[in-house]
mmCIF file of C-alpha atoms in Angstrom:
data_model
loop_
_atom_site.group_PDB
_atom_site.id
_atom_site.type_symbol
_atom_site.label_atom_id
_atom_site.label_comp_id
_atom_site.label_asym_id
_atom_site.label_seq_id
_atom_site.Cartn_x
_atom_site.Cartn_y
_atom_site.Cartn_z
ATOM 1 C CA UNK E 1 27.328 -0.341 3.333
ATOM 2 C CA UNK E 2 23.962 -0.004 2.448
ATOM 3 C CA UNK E 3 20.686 0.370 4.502
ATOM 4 C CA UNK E 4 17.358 -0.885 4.404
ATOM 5 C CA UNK E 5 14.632 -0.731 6.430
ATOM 6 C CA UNK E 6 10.796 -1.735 7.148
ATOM 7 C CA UNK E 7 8.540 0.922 8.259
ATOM 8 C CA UNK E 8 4.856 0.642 9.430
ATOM 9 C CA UNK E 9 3.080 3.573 7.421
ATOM 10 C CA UNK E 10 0.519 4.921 9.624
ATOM 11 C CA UNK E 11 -2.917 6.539 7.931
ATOM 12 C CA UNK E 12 -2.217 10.434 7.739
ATOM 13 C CA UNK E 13 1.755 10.433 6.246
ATOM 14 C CA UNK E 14 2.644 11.328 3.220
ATOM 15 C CA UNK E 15 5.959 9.697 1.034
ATOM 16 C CA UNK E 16 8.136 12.602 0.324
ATOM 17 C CA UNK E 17 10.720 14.135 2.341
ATOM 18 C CA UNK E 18 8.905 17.388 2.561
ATOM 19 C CA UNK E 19 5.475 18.060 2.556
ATOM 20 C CA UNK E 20 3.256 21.411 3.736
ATOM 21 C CA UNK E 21 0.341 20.237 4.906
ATOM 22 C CA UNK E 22 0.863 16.539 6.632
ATOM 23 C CA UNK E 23 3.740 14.964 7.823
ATOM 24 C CA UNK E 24 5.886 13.109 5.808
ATOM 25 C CA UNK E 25 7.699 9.043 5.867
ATOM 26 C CA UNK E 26 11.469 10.536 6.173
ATOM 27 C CA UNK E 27 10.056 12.471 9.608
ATOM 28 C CA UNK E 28 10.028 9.488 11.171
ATOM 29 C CA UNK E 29 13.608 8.388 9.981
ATOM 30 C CA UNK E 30 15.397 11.901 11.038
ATOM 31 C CA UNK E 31 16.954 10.325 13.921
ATOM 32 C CA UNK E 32 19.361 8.628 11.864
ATOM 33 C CA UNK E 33 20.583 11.428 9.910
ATOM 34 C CA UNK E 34 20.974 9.925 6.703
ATOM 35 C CA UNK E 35 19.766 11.955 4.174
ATOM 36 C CA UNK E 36 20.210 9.592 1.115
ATOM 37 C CA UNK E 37 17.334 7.439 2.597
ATOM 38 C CA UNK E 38 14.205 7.358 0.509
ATOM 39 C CA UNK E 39 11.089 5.368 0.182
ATOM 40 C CA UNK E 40 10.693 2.719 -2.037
ATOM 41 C CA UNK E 41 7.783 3.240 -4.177
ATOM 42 C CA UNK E 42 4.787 4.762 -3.082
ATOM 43 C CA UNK E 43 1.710 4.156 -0.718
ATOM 44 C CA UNK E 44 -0.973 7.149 -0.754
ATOM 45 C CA UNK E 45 -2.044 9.137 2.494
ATOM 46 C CA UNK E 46 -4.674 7.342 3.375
ATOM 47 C CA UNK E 47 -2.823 3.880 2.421
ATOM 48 C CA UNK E 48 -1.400 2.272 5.464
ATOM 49 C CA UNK E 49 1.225 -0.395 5.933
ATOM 50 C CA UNK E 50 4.700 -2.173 4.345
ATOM 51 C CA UNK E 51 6.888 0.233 3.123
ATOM 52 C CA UNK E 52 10.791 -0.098 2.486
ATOM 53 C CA UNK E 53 13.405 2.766 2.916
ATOM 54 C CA UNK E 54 16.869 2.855 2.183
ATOM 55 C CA UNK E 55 19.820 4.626 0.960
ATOM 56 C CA UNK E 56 20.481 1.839 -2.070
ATOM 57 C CA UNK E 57 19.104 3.125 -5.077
ATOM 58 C CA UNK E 58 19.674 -0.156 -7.089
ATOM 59 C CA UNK E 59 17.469 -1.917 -5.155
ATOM 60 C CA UNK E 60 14.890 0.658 -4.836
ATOM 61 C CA UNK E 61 14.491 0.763 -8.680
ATOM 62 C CA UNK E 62 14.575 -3.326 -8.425
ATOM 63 C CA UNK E 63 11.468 -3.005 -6.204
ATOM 64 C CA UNK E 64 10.203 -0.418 -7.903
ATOM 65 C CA UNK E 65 10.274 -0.582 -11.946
ATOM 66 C CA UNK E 66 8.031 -1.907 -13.701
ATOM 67 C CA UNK E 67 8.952 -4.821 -15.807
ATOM 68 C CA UNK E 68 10.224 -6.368 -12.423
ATOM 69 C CA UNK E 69 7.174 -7.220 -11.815
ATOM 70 C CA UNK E 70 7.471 -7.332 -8.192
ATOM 71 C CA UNK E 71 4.273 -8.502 -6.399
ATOM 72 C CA UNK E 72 2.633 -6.535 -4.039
ATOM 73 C CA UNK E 73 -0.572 -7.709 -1.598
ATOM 74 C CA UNK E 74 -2.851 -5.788 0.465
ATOM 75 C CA UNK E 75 -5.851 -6.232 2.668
ATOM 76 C CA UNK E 76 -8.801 -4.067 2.181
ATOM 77 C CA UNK E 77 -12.634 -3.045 3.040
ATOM 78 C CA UNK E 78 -14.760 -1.496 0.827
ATOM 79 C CA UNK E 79 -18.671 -0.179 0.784
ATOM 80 C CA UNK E 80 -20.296 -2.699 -1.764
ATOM 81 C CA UNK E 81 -20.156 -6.252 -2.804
ATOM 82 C CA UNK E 82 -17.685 -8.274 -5.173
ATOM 83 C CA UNK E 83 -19.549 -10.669 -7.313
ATOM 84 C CA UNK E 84 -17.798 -13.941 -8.875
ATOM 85 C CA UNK E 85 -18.343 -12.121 -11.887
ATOM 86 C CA UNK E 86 -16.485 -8.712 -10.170
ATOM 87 C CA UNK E 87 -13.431 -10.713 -9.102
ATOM 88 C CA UNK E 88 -13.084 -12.463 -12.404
ATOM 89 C CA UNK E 89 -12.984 -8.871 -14.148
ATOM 90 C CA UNK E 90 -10.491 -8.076 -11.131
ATOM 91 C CA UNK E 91 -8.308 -11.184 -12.101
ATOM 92 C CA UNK E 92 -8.663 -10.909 -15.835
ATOM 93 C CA UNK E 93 -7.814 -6.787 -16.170
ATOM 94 C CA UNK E 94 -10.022 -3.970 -15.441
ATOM 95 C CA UNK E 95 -10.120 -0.014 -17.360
ATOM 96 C CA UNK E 96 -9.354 2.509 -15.326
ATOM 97 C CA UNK E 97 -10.363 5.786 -15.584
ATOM 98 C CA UNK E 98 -8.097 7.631 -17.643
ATOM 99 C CA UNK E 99 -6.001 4.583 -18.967
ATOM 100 C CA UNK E 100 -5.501 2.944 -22.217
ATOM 101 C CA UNK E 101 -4.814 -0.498 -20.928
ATOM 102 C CA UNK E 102 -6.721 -3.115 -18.699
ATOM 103 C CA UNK E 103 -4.549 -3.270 -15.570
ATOM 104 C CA UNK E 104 -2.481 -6.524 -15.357
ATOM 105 C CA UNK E 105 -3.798 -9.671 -14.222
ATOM 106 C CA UNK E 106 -4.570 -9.426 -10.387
ATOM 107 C CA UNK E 107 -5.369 -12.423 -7.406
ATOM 108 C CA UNK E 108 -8.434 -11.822 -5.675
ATOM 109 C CA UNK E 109 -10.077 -13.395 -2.125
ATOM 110 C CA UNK E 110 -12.981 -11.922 -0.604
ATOM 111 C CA UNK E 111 -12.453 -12.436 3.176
ATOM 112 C CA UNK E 112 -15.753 -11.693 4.895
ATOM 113 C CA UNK E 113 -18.902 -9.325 4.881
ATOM 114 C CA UNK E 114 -20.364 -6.922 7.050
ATOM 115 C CA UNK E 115 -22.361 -3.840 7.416
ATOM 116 C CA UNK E 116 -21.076 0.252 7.997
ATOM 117 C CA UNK E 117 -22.658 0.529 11.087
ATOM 118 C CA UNK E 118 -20.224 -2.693 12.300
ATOM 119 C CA UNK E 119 -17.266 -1.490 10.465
ATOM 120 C CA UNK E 120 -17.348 2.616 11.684
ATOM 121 C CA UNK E 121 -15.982 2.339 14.672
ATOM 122 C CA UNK E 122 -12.681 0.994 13.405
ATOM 123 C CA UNK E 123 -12.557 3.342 10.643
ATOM 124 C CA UNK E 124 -9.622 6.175 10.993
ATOM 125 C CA UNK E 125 -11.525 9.032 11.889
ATOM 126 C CA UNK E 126 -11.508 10.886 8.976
ATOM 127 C CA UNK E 127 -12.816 8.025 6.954
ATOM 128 C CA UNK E 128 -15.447 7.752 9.625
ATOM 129 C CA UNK E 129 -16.534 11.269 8.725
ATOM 130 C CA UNK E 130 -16.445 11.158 5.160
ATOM 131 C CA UNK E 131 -19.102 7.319 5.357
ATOM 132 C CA UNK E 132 -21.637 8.576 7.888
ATOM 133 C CA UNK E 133 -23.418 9.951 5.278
ATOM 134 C CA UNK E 134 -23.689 6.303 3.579
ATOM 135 C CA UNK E 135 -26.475 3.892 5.248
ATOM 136 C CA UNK E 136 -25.878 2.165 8.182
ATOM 137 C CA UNK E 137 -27.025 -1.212 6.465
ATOM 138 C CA UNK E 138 -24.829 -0.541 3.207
ATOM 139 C CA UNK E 139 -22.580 -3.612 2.376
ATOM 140 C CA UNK E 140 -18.936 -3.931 3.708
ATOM 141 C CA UNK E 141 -16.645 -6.521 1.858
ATOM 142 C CA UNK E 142 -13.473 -7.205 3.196
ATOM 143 C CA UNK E 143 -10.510 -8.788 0.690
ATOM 144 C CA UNK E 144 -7.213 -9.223 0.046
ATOM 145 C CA UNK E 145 -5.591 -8.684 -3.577
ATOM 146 C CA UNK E 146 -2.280 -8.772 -4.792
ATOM 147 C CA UNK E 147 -1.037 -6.481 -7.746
ATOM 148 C CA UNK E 148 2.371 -6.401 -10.631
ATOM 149 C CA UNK E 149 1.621 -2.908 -10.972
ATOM 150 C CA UNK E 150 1.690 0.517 -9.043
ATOM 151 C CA UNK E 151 -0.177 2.627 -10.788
ATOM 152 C CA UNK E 152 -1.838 5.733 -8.849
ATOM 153 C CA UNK E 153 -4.147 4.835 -6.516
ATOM 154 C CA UNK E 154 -4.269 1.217 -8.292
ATOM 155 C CA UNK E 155 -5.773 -0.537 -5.850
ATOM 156 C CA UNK E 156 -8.722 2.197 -5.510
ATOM 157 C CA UNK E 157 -9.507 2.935 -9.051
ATOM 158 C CA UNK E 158 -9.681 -0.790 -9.703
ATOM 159 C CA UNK E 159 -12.421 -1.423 -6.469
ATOM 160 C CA UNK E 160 -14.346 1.504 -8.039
ATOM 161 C CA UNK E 161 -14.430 -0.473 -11.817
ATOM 162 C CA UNK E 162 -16.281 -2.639 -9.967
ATOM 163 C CA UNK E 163 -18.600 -0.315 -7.904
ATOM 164 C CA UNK E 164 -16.493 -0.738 -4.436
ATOM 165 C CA UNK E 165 -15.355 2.090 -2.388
ATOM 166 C CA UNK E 166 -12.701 1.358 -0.672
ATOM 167 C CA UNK E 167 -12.646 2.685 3.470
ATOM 168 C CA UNK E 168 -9.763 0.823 4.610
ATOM 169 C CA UNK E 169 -6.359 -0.388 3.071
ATOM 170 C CA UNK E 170 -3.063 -1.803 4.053
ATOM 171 C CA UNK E 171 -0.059 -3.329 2.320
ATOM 172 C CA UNK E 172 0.848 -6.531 3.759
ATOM 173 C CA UNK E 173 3.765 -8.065 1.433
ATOM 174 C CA UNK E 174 6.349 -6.909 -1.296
ATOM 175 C CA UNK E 175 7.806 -9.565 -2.966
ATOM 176 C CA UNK E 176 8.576 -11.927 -0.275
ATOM 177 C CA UNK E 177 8.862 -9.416 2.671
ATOM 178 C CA UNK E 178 6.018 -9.799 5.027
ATOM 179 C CA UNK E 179 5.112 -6.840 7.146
ATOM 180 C CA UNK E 180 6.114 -7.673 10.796
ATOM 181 C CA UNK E 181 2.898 -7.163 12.277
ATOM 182 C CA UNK E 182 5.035 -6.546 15.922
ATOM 183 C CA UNK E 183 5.674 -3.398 14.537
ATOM 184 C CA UNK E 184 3.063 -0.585 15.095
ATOM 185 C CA UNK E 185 2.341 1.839 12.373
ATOM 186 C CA UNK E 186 4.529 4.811 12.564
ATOM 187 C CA UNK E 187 7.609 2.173 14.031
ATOM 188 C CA UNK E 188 10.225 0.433 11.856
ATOM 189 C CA UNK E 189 13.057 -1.767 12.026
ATOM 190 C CA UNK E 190 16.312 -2.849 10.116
ATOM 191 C CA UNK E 191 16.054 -5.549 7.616
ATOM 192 C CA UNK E 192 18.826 -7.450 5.644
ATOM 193 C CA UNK E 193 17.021 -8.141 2.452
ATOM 194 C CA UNK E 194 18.255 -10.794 0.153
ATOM 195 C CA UNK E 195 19.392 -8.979 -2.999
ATOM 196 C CA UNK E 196 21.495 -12.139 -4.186
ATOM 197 C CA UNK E 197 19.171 -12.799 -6.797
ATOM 198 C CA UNK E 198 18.852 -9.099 -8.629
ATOM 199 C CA UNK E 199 21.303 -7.253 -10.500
ATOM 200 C CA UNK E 200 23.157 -5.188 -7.899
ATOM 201 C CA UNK E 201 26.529 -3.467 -7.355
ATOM 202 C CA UNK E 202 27.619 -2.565 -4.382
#
């Protein structure tokens, strides 16, 4: 029998099962001594939010690949300002840096406004130390978008097409899994995932 569970990535953990420098997504999951558990997919360091682990590796790559298509959506606040114009780009495919190809079509809702000096004190701390240099007054925008892809950093390098730096981002959904927002980051619980509808052998 296969497992699969929903974890609340905190800010500060990295997804591998080892790591030097910062701890990792599988430290949280040694009490279970399963060591065929992995992470499905990837969310960067300073990336908080959904993430999925389990020992089935045919629904990990179902998740995962990418002509699945799988949707992902995430909530985010950036220094700068999205323009109609800047979400239609969004929406429509942007160039990254480095790529050959305008990222997928994306769906994009700006959420509300505000100002650094409002938004600091939320910050994680070492996001808080890295924006004090910026403005007090500079422009916060706060969104949500939702992505087909999972390139590196996607989410970032597609905010910074469009001159937005993000401070601030969590995964809220994969596919049709909600992140249980009872669960604190860094806590996670079982799930029973319908996999009825994707190729699967148990």
């Amino acid at each position: 029998m296969y497992h699969y569970y929903m974890f609340h990535k905190p800010y500060g953990c990295v997804c591998a099962r080892k790591d030097d420098r910062h701890p990792t997504v599988m430290d949280y999951f040694t009490e279970l001594n399963n060591e065929k558990l992995s992470p499905v997919g990837r969310l960067d360091r300073a990336t908080e939010g959904l993430l999925f682990v389990t020992d089935d590796g045919v629904w990990n790559q179902t998740m995962t690949h990418p002509d699945r298509k799988k949707e992902k959506t995430y909530i985010f606040a950036a220094m700068g300002a999205l323009s109609s114009k800047d979400i239609r780009l969004l929406e429509s495919g942007v160039m990254l840096k480095g790529a050959r190809t305008l990222t997928s079509p994306a769906k994009v809702r700006v959420t509300g406004v505000s100002s650094l000096s409002e938004v600091l004190p939320s910050l994680h701390p070492e996001i808080q130390a890295k924006s004090r240099h910026n403005r007090p007054d500079h422009p916060v925008v706060f969104g949500q978008i939702t992505v087909t892809e999972g390139k590196k950093h996607q989410i970032r390098r597609m905010l910074k097409a469009v001159r937005c730096c993000v401070i601030s981002l969590k995964r809220i959904s994969m596919d049709s899994i909600l992140l249980d927002e009872s669960l604190k980051p860094g806590e996670w619980k079982q799930i029973f995932p319908d996999i009825s509808s994707d190729s699967h052998v148990n």
